[in-house]
Amino acid sequence: MSEKKRQLNISNSSLAPVGAGFVVDLRKKINSTIADEAEVLIKKQKESKLKVEKTEKVIAQKTLRELKSLEKDVSKIRPNLLRISRAKRPARSPRQAKVRARTVKSLWAKVAAEQTELFKQATRLNFRTIRASAELEKKIAAAEAKATWYRSVFSFVFVLILLVIPLKLLSYFNFFDLSKVQAEIVDRSQSAMTSLMAATNSVTKMDFKSADTEFQSAGANFLAAKSQLDNISDSILALAALSGDPKLKLAAESKKFLRAGVIASALGSNLVLATDSLFSGDKENFSSALDHFSYYGSQAVNNADDLQAELKKINPDNLPPEYQAKFISISQQATLLSENLATFIGAGSKLKDFLGATNDKRYLLVFQNNSEMRATGGFIGSYALVDVRDGKIRNLEVPGGGSYDMEAGMNVRVAAPKPLWLVNPLWHFWDANWWPNWPTTAKNLMWFYEKSDGPTVDGVIGVTPTVVEKLLAITGPIDLTKEYGLTIDADNFWETVQKIVEQKNLASSNPSSVAGVPASSTPVLSSLPIKQDLEINADNKPKKIIGDLMAKIMETLPKKLNSENLVKILALFEESLSEKQVLFYFSDPALEAEVASRNWAGEIKNTDRDYLAVINTNIAGQKSDRMMAEKIEQTSEVAADGSIINTLKITRTHTGVKNEVMTGVRNVDWLRVYVPGGSELLSADGFRAPDAKYLTEKPDPSWTENPLLDKENRALIDESSGTKVYAEDDKTVFANWLMVDPGESAVVTLKYRLPFNFFATTQKNDWLSKIDNFINPESAVPTPYSLLVQKQAGAVASDFSSQLVLPASVSLIWSYPENLSGDHGWSINTKLDADKYWSILIKNNNQ
């Protein structure tokens, strides 16, 4: 041992692990890299030899220069190809997927144009050059081999001098003490990473208090290692990443973890401050509480974005194997957190206008009974007038007689849509939700409400019993013992309330079914503590129980609205909106634009490709839709010329038992199928209409007619099936009757031709483009195709399948979602529990 080593107290054995092992490992990496580079270099140079002139060396050199110039031009295409790659990433919504599909199409067009220009240059170059001679080829090969050998040796020596020797010197002089790194950095990093994972998991559960504790713990562990990390430069840590030692690899990521830990700690604090603003803040000043929520929430969103970016810098391969999968999961969760948190906080900031923080708001709340389906959710048996001020419901009026109370105040007589003549040719408020496009229906409801002596409202909110059932699952049982002698929960809500509401009718038709059911005859709930802030007005009528129940829920829900139940409430909100169990319409354009952008407006969407919506309207079929199951099967066949024929098969099954109370009756359905505008009906069968004698009553000629019904009233009639064909909301509608008895099924089949050609593109058809496509088939502009299927609001999820059959001449190059399989089409099987969108880009090999 040398004197210098004795002074530094360093032995040869202590240096061995960092020395030889690291050099050997590094040599493997260097040799592997050099071999790869040599192989690529030889391959490129062999390709360039084919461009060398046969005899003239001067021309050969000129050719090589032009090839290099051409290569630079080729590099110009790469940014567009990169943008195409980014646009193929999974989208968060059908709208975004559609926008991305258009972007991909536009970028492919640009790439095609650029490749056409390169093709011209390459063609001119090829005509000026000839194949190199065998003798010249051998000389070039020998020169290339020698050059490759020199480069390999030089690269190895260069890396050895600049990388290995400095690291050896640092190890020799104890600047990179592995035992110290392991004790002070590696162990801390592992503990901090465990805390970071636990914190992220808590955030996904909306448990911000626990998340804050874990985030702070992670930050503390990272900070504890900061002094050791500061003594090691980033360049040394980068060198450590090249080592085969897993502990050194983890140390290489330590500073990145430190930065992530500090960001995560701030994220946890801001999340707690944001949620505390709502749940523990000034409850009397809702506007101020919401301002604080938005401020701290926006800070948390920035933290989440920074955390996501910092985690992306960490190489999972440098982590211990047992942590790699967990870390990848954390990175994915951080991405979702960044996106979802921004949506959540953004929605909160919009609540101020909706909840009357700036101006008092009055909304018409309609209860759409989806056991008796109508276009936007169900029969409107009840409604409420809701006054909101500064985030609180100040007044809730639920008429005891429900929607029928409005009949007396109606001062205009309007002719109903023809299918409704089965029950009444006079149009009423309770039948006004006729169109599946919610903005159209909501405006119609507002018109009827105002014409029935009702006040002007700021918007209409549609809610189905499904939402109330989910609310009851959060609030728990609602005690109505004092008022009705019963308790209502999520399990008995529908049947109990329905029997009370329909008690009079059931008493005459099926008295045993309402035996023991209390009458809705007690005074309104005057004993509720919420009475001091909330006025509840309901008459002594059957539907008063709905008002009483809603009042109790409004009293109970705020007590449950804490951070523990926040995840359940958010899940209920998100699920109800995606299933269209809740619909919003606002007369304020800004609010309406906001809900439309979030897909909460219940609109019939526009698309330039395939579209489908199946809309069921129960007319005189009582509550039988509660027992209906629906299966929708679509087959789209694309002919060689690009024409598209769709075959749609709809199977409706009545699972009820004949004569069962309220549900065991015939389901009478006015079935409407919305398809792309301009579609041509080829055939229709399986429909079944009520006896004509039940449709004899007609409106009085003096009654007003709604102009929105003009196209429907003047519809073409398919003679063979009696199917109506007309236009609505830029769609073609096929409409007809379908009736199904309990225990039976009915099948409807529609065959129609779509109005566009599958291969319709803006691709150039000149001779140069044809040559380019022949030589570079990948440069052809791809053909987009998509299918948007919209779920009926309030409906139970139907089984849906779609088969797209494409000609053998095409191949699939991109799809959304990514799991669409098959080069010649797709095969989709899913539950239609929300609007669904599928899209592909195909290449026509015959072009």
CSV table of N, CA and C in Angstrom, one decimal, residues 163-274:
chain,number,residue,atom,x,y,z
A,163,LEU,N,-14.5,9.2,-19.7
A,163,LEU,CA,-15.5,8.7,-18.7
A,163,LEU,C,-14.9,7.8,-17.7
A,164,VAL,N,-14.2,6.8,-18.1
A,164,VAL,CA,-13.7,5.8,-17.1
A,164,VAL,C,-12.7,6.4,-16.2
A,165,ILE,N,-11.6,7.0,-16.7
A,165,ILE,CA,-10.5,7.5,-15.9
A,165,ILE,C,-11.0,8.5,-14.9
A,166,PRO,N,-11.9,9.5,-15.3
A,166,PRO,CA,-12.4,10.5,-14.2
A,166,PRO,C,-13.1,9.8,-13.1
A,167,LEU,N,-13.9,8.8,-13.5
A,167,LEU,CA,-14.7,8.1,-12.4
A,167,LEU,C,-13.8,7.3,-11.5
A,168,LYS,N,-12.7,6.7,-12.1
A,168,LYS,CA,-11.7,6.0,-11.3
A,168,LYS,C,-11.0,6.9,-10.3
A,169,LEU,N,-10.7,8.1,-10.8
A,169,LEU,CA,-10.0,9.1,-10.0
A,169,LEU,C,-10.9,9.5,-8.8
A,170,LEU,N,-12.2,9.7,-9.2
A,170,LEU,CA,-13.2,10.2,-8.1
A,170,LEU,C,-13.3,9.1,-7.1
A,171,SER,N,-13.3,7.8,-7.5
A,171,SER,CA,-13.4,6.7,-6.6
A,171,SER,C,-12.2,6.6,-5.7
A,172,TYR,N,-11.0,6.8,-6.4
A,172,TYR,CA,-9.7,6.7,-5.7
A,172,TYR,C,-9.6,7.7,-4.6
A,173,PHE,N,-10.0,8.9,-4.8
A,173,PHE,CA,-9.9,10.0,-3.8
A,173,PHE,C,-11.1,10.1,-2.9
A,174,ASN,N,-12.0,9.1,-3.0
A,174,ASN,CA,-13.1,9.0,-2.0
A,174,ASN,C,-14.2,10.0,-2.2
A,175,PHE,N,-14.3,10.6,-3.5
A,175,PHE,CA,-15.4,11.5,-3.8
A,175,PHE,C,-16.7,10.9,-4.1
A,176,PHE,N,-16.7,9.5,-4.3
A,176,PHE,CA,-17.9,8.8,-4.6
A,176,PHE,C,-18.0,7.6,-3.7
A,177,ASP,N,-18.3,7.7,-2.5
A,177,ASP,CA,-18.2,6.7,-1.5
A,177,ASP,C,-19.6,5.9,-1.6
A,178,LEU,N,-19.5,4.7,-2.1
A,178,LEU,CA,-20.7,3.9,-2.3
A,178,LEU,C,-21.5,3.6,-1.0
A,179,SER,N,-20.7,3.3,0.1
A,179,SER,CA,-21.4,3.0,1.3
A,179,SER,C,-22.1,4.2,1.8
A,180,LYS,N,-21.6,5.4,1.6
A,180,LYS,CA,-22.3,6.6,2.1
A,180,LYS,C,-23.5,6.8,1.2
A,181,VAL,N,-23.4,6.6,-0.1
A,181,VAL,CA,-24.6,6.8,-1.0
A,181,VAL,C,-25.7,5.8,-0.5
A,182,GLN,N,-25.3,4.6,-0.3
A,182,GLN,CA,-26.3,3.6,0.1
A,182,GLN,C,-27.0,4.0,1.4
A,183,ALA,N,-26.2,4.4,2.4
A,183,ALA,CA,-26.8,4.7,3.7
A,183,ALA,C,-27.6,5.9,3.7
A,184,GLU,N,-27.1,7.0,3.1
A,184,GLU,CA,-27.8,8.3,3.2
A,184,GLU,C,-28.7,8.6,2.1
A,185,ILE,N,-28.5,8.1,0.9
A,185,ILE,CA,-29.3,8.5,-0.2
A,185,ILE,C,-30.3,7.4,-0.7
A,186,VAL,N,-29.7,6.2,-0.9
A,186,VAL,CA,-30.5,5.1,-1.4
A,186,VAL,C,-31.7,4.7,-0.4
A,187,ASP,N,-31.3,4.6,0.8
A,187,ASP,CA,-32.4,4.2,1.8
A,187,ASP,C,-33.4,5.3,1.9
A,188,ARG,N,-33.0,6.5,2.0
A,188,ARG,CA,-33.9,7.6,2.0
A,188,ARG,C,-34.8,7.7,0.8
A,189,SER,N,-34.2,7.4,-0.4
A,189,SER,CA,-35.0,7.5,-1.6
A,189,SER,C,-36.0,6.4,-1.6
A,190,GLN,N,-35.7,5.2,-1.1
A,190,GLN,CA,-36.7,4.1,-1.1
A,190,GLN,C,-37.8,4.5,-0.2
A,191,SER,N,-37.5,5.0,1.0
A,191,SER,CA,-38.6,5.4,1.9
A,191,SER,C,-39.5,6.5,1.4
A,192,ALA,N,-38.8,7.5,0.7
A,192,ALA,CA,-39.6,8.6,0.1
A,192,ALA,C,-40.5,8.1,-1.0
A,193,MET,N,-40.0,7.2,-1.8
A,193,MET,CA,-40.7,6.7,-2.9
A,193,MET,C,-42.0,5.9,-2.4
A,194,THR,N,-41.8,5.1,-1.3
A,194,THR,CA,-42.9,4.5,-0.7
A,194,THR,C,-44.0,5.5,-0.2
A,195,SER,N,-43.6,6.5,0.4
A,195,SER,CA,-44.5,7.6,0.8
A,195,SER,C,-45.2,8.2,-0.4
A,196,LEU,N,-44.4,8.5,-1.4
A,196,LEU,CA,-45.0,9.1,-2.6
A,196,LEU,C,-46.1,8.2,-3.2
A,197,MET,N,-45.8,6.9,-3.3
A,197,MET,CA,-46.8,6.0,-3.8
A,197,MET,C,-48.1,6.0,-3.0
A,198,ALA,N,-47.9,6.0,-1.6
A,198,ALA,CA,-49.1,6.0,-0.7
A,198,ALA,C,-49.9,7.3,-0.9
A,199,ALA,N,-49.1,8.4,-1.1
A,199,ALA,CA,-49.8,9.7,-1.2
A,199,ALA,C,-50.6,9.8,-2.5
A,200,THR,N,-50.0,9.3,-3.6
A,200,THR,CA,-50.7,9.3,-4.9
A,200,THR,C,-52.0,8.4,-4.8
A,201,ASN,N,-51.9,7.3,-4.1
A,201,ASN,CA,-53.0,6.4,-4.0
A,201,ASN,C,-54.1,7.1,-3.2
A,202,SER,N,-53.7,7.8,-2.1
A,202,SER,CA,-54.7,8.6,-1.3
A,202,SER,C,-55.4,9.6,-2.2
A,203,VAL,N,-54.7,10.3,-3.1
A,203,VAL,CA,-55.3,11.3,-3.9
A,203,VAL,C,-56.4,10.7,-4.8
A,204,THR,N,-56.0,9.5,-5.4
A,204,THR,CA,-57.0,8.9,-6.3
A,204,THR,C,-58.3,8.6,-5.5
A,205,LYS,N,-58.2,8.4,-4.2
A,205,LYS,CA,-59.4,8.1,-3.4
A,205,LYS,C,-60.0,9.4,-2.8
A,206,MET,N,-59.4,10.5,-3.2
A,206,MET,CA,-59.9,11.8,-2.8
A,206,MET,C,-59.7,12.0,-1.2
A,207,ASP,N,-58.8,11.2,-0.7
A,207,ASP,CA,-58.4,11.4,0.8
A,207,ASP,C,-57.3,12.3,0.9
A,208,PHE,N,-57.6,13.6,0.8
A,208,PHE,CA,-56.5,14.6,0.7
A,208,PHE,C,-55.8,14.8,2.1
A,209,LYS,N,-56.4,14.5,3.2
A,209,LYS,CA,-55.7,14.6,4.5
A,209,LYS,C,-54.6,13.6,4.6
A,210,SER,N,-54.9,12.4,4.3
A,210,SER,CA,-53.9,11.3,4.3
A,210,SER,C,-52.8,11.6,3.2
A,211,ALA,N,-53.3,12.1,2.1
A,211,ALA,CA,-52.3,12.4,1.0
A,211,ALA,C,-51.3,13.4,1.5
A,212,ASP,N,-51.8,14.5,2.2
A,212,ASP,CA,-50.9,15.5,2.6
A,212,ASP,C,-49.9,15.0,3.6
A,213,THR,N,-50.3,14.1,4.5
A,213,THR,CA,-49.3,13.5,5.4
A,213,THR,C,-48.2,12.7,4.7
A,214,GLU,N,-48.7,11.9,3.7
A,214,GLU,CA,-47.7,11.1,3.0
A,214,GLU,C,-46.8,11.9,2.1
A,215,PHE,N,-47.4,13.0,1.5
A,215,PHE,CA,-46.6,13.9,0.7
A,215,PHE,C,-45.5,14.6,1.5
A,216,GLN,N,-45.9,15.0,2.8
A,216,GLN,CA,-44.9,15.7,3.6
A,216,GLN,C,-43.8,14.7,4.1
A,217,SER,N,-44.2,13.4,4.3
A,217,SER,CA,-43.2,12.4,4.7
A,217,SER,C,-42.2,12.2,3.5
A,218,ALA,N,-42.7,12.1,2.3
A,218,ALA,CA,-41.9,11.9,1.2
A,218,ALA,C,-40.9,13.1,1.1
A,219,GLY,N,-41.4,14.3,1.2
A,219,GLY,CA,-40.6,15.5,1.1
A,219,GLY,C,-39.5,15.5,2.2
A,220,ALA,N,-39.9,15.1,3.4
A,220,ALA,CA,-38.9,15.1,4.5
A,220,ALA,C,-37.8,14.1,4.2
A,221,ASN,N,-38.1,12.9,3.7
A,221,ASN,CA,-37.1,11.9,3.4
A,221,ASN,C,-36.1,12.4,2.3
A,222,PHE,N,-36.7,13.1,1.3
A,222,PHE,CA,-35.8,13.6,0.2
A,222,PHE,C,-34.9,14.7,0.8
A,223,LEU,N,-35.5,15.6,1.6
A,223,LEU,CA,-34.7,16.7,2.1
A,223,LEU,C,-33.6,16.2,3.0
A,224,ALA,N,-33.8,15.1,3.7
A,224,ALA,CA,-32.8,14.5,4.6
A,224,ALA,C,-31.6,14.1,3.8
A,225,ALA,N,-31.8,13.7,2.6
A,225,ALA,CA,-30.6,13.3,1.7
A,225,ALA,C,-30.0,14.5,1.0
A,226,LYS,N,-30.6,15.7,1.1
A,226,LYS,CA,-30.2,16.8,0.3
A,226,LYS,C,-28.7,17.2,0.4
A,227,SER,N,-28.2,17.2,1.7
A,227,SER,CA,-26.8,17.6,1.9
A,227,SER,C,-25.8,16.6,1.2
A,228,GLN,N,-26.1,15.3,1.2
A,228,GLN,CA,-25.3,14.3,0.5
A,228,GLN,C,-25.4,14.5,-1.0
A,229,LEU,N,-26.6,14.8,-1.5
A,229,LEU,CA,-26.8,14.9,-2.9
A,229,LEU,C,-26.1,16.2,-3.4
A,230,ASP,N,-26.1,17.3,-2.6
A,230,ASP,CA,-25.5,18.5,-3.0
A,230,ASP,C,-23.9,18.3,-3.2
A,231,ASN,N,-23.4,17.3,-2.5
A,231,ASN,CA,-21.9,17.1,-2.7
A,231,ASN,C,-21.6,16.3,-3.9
A,232,ILE,N,-22.6,15.8,-4.6
A,232,ILE,CA,-22.4,15.0,-5.8
A,232,ILE,C,-22.9,15.8,-7.0
A,233,SER,N,-22.1,16.0,-8.0
A,233,SER,CA,-22.6,16.8,-9.1
A,233,SER,C,-23.5,16.0,-10.0
A,234,ASP,N,-24.3,16.6,-10.8
A,234,ASP,CA,-25.2,15.9,-11.7
A,234,ASP,C,-24.5,15.1,-12.7
A,235,SER,N,-23.2,15.5,-13.1
A,235,SER,CA,-22.5,14.7,-14.1
A,235,SER,C,-22.0,13.4,-13.5
A,236,ILE,N,-21.7,13.4,-12.2
A,236,ILE,CA,-21.2,12.2,-11.6
A,236,ILE,C,-22.4,11.2,-11.4
A,237,LEU,N,-23.6,11.8,-11.1
A,237,LEU,CA,-24.8,10.9,-11.0
A,237,LEU,C,-25.2,10.4,-12.4
A,238,ALA,N,-24.9,11.2,-13.5
A,238,ALA,CA,-25.2,10.7,-14.8
A,238,ALA,C,-24.3,9.5,-15.1
A,239,LEU,N,-23.0,9.6,-14.7
A,239,LEU,CA,-22.1,8.5,-14.9
A,239,LEU,C,-22.5,7.3,-14.1
A,240,ALA,N,-23.0,7.5,-12.9
A,240,ALA,CA,-23.5,6.4,-12.1
A,240,ALA,C,-24.6,5.6,-12.7
A,241,ALA,N,-25.4,6.3,-13.5
A,241,ALA,CA,-26.5,5.6,-14.2
A,241,ALA,C,-26.0,4.6,-15.2
A,242,LEU,N,-24.7,4.7,-15.7
A,242,LEU,CA,-24.1,3.7,-16.6
A,242,LEU,C,-23.7,2.5,-16.0
A,243,SER,N,-23.6,2.5,-14.6
A,243,SER,CA,-23.1,1.3,-13.9
A,243,SER,C,-24.1,0.2,-13.9
A,244,GLY,N,-23.6,-1.0,-13.7
A,244,GLY,CA,-24.5,-2.2,-13.6
A,244,GLY,C,-24.9,-2.3,-12.1
A,245,ASP,N,-24.4,-1.6,-11.2
A,245,ASP,CA,-24.8,-1.7,-9.8
A,245,ASP,C,-26.1,-1.1,-9.6
A,246,PRO,N,-27.1,-1.8,-9.1
A,246,PRO,CA,-28.5,-1.2,-9.0
A,246,PRO,C,-28.6,-0.1,-7.9
A,247,LYS,N,-27.7,-0.2,-6.9
A,247,LYS,CA,-27.7,0.9,-5.9
A,247,LYS,C,-27.2,2.2,-6.5
A,248,LEU,N,-26.1,2.1,-7.4
A,248,LEU,CA,-25.6,3.3,-8.0
A,248,LEU,C,-26.7,3.9,-9.0
A,249,LYS,N,-27.4,3.0,-9.7
A,249,LYS,CA,-28.4,3.5,-10.6
A,249,LYS,C,-29.5,4.2,-9.8
A,250,LEU,N,-29.9,3.7,-8.7
A,250,LEU,CA,-30.9,4.4,-7.9
A,250,LEU,C,-30.4,5.7,-7.4
A,251,ALA,N,-29.1,5.8,-7.0
A,251,ALA,CA,-28.5,7.0,-6.6
A,251,ALA,C,-28.5,8.1,-7.7
A,252,ALA,N,-28.4,7.6,-8.9
A,252,ALA,CA,-28.4,8.5,-10.1
A,252,ALA,C,-29.7,9.2,-10.3
A,253,GLU,N,-30.8,8.7,-9.7
A,253,GLU,CA,-32.1,9.3,-9.9
A,253,GLU,C,-32.5,10.1,-8.6
A,254,SER,N,-31.6,10.1,-7.6
A,254,SER,CA,-32.0,10.7,-6.3
A,254,SER,C,-32.4,12.2,-6.4
A,255,LYS,N,-31.6,13.0,-7.2
A,255,LYS,CA,-31.9,14.4,-7.2
A,255,LYS,C,-33.3,14.7,-7.9
A,256,LYS,N,-33.6,13.8,-8.9
A,256,LYS,CA,-34.9,14.0,-9.5
A,256,LYS,C,-36.0,13.6,-8.5
A,257,PHE,N,-35.8,12.6,-7.7
A,257,PHE,CA,-36.8,12.2,-6.7
A,257,PHE,C,-36.9,13.4,-5.7
A,258,LEU,N,-35.8,14.0,-5.4
A,258,LEU,CA,-35.8,15.1,-4.4
A,258,LEU,C,-36.8,16.2,-4.9
A,259,ARG,N,-36.6,16.6,-6.2
A,259,ARG,CA,-37.4,17.6,-6.8
A,259,ARG,C,-38.9,17.2,-6.8
A,260,ALA,N,-39.1,15.9,-7.2
A,260,ALA,CA,-40.5,15.4,-7.2
A,260,ALA,C,-41.1,15.4,-5.8
A,261,GLY,N,-40.3,15.1,-4.8
A,261,GLY,CA,-40.8,15.1,-3.4
A,261,GLY,C,-41.2,16.5,-2.9
A,262,VAL,N,-40.4,17.5,-3.3
A,262,VAL,CA,-40.7,18.8,-2.9
A,262,VAL,C,-42.0,19.3,-3.5
A,263,ILE,N,-42.2,19.0,-4.8
A,263,ILE,CA,-43.4,19.3,-5.6
A,263,ILE,C,-44.6,18.6,-5.0
A,264,ALA,N,-44.4,17.3,-4.7
A,264,ALA,CA,-45.5,16.5,-4.2
A,264,ALA,C,-46.0,17.1,-2.8
A,265,SER,N,-45.0,17.5,-2.0
A,265,SER,CA,-45.4,18.1,-0.7
A,265,SER,C,-46.2,19.3,-0.8
A,266,ALA,N,-45.9,20.2,-1.8
A,266,ALA,CA,-46.7,21.4,-2.1
A,266,ALA,C,-48.0,21.0,-2.6
A,267,LEU,N,-48.1,20.0,-3.4
A,267,LEU,CA,-49.4,19.5,-4.0
A,267,LEU,C,-50.3,19.1,-2.9
A,268,GLY,N,-49.8,18.3,-1.9
A,268,GLY,CA,-50.7,17.8,-0.8
A,268,GLY,C,-51.2,19.0,0.0
A,269,SER,N,-50.3,20.0,0.3
A,269,SER,CA,-50.8,21.1,1.1
A,269,SER,C,-51.8,21.9,0.4
A,270,ASN,N,-51.7,22.2,-0.9
A,270,ASN,CA,-52.7,23.0,-1.7
A,270,ASN,C,-54.0,22.2,-1.8
A,271,LEU,N,-53.9,20.9,-2.0
A,271,LEU,CA,-55.2,20.1,-2.1
A,271,LEU,C,-56.0,20.2,-0.8
A,272,VAL,N,-55.3,20.1,0.3
A,272,VAL,CA,-56.0,20.2,1.6
A,272,VAL,C,-56.6,21.6,1.8
A,273,LEU,N,-55.8,22.7,1.5
A,273,LEU,CA,-56.3,24.0,1.6
A,273,LEU,C,-57.5,24.3,0.7
A,274,ALA,N,-57.5,23.7,-0.5
A,274,ALA,CA,-58.6,23.8,-1.5
A,274,ALA,C,-59.9,23.2,-0.9
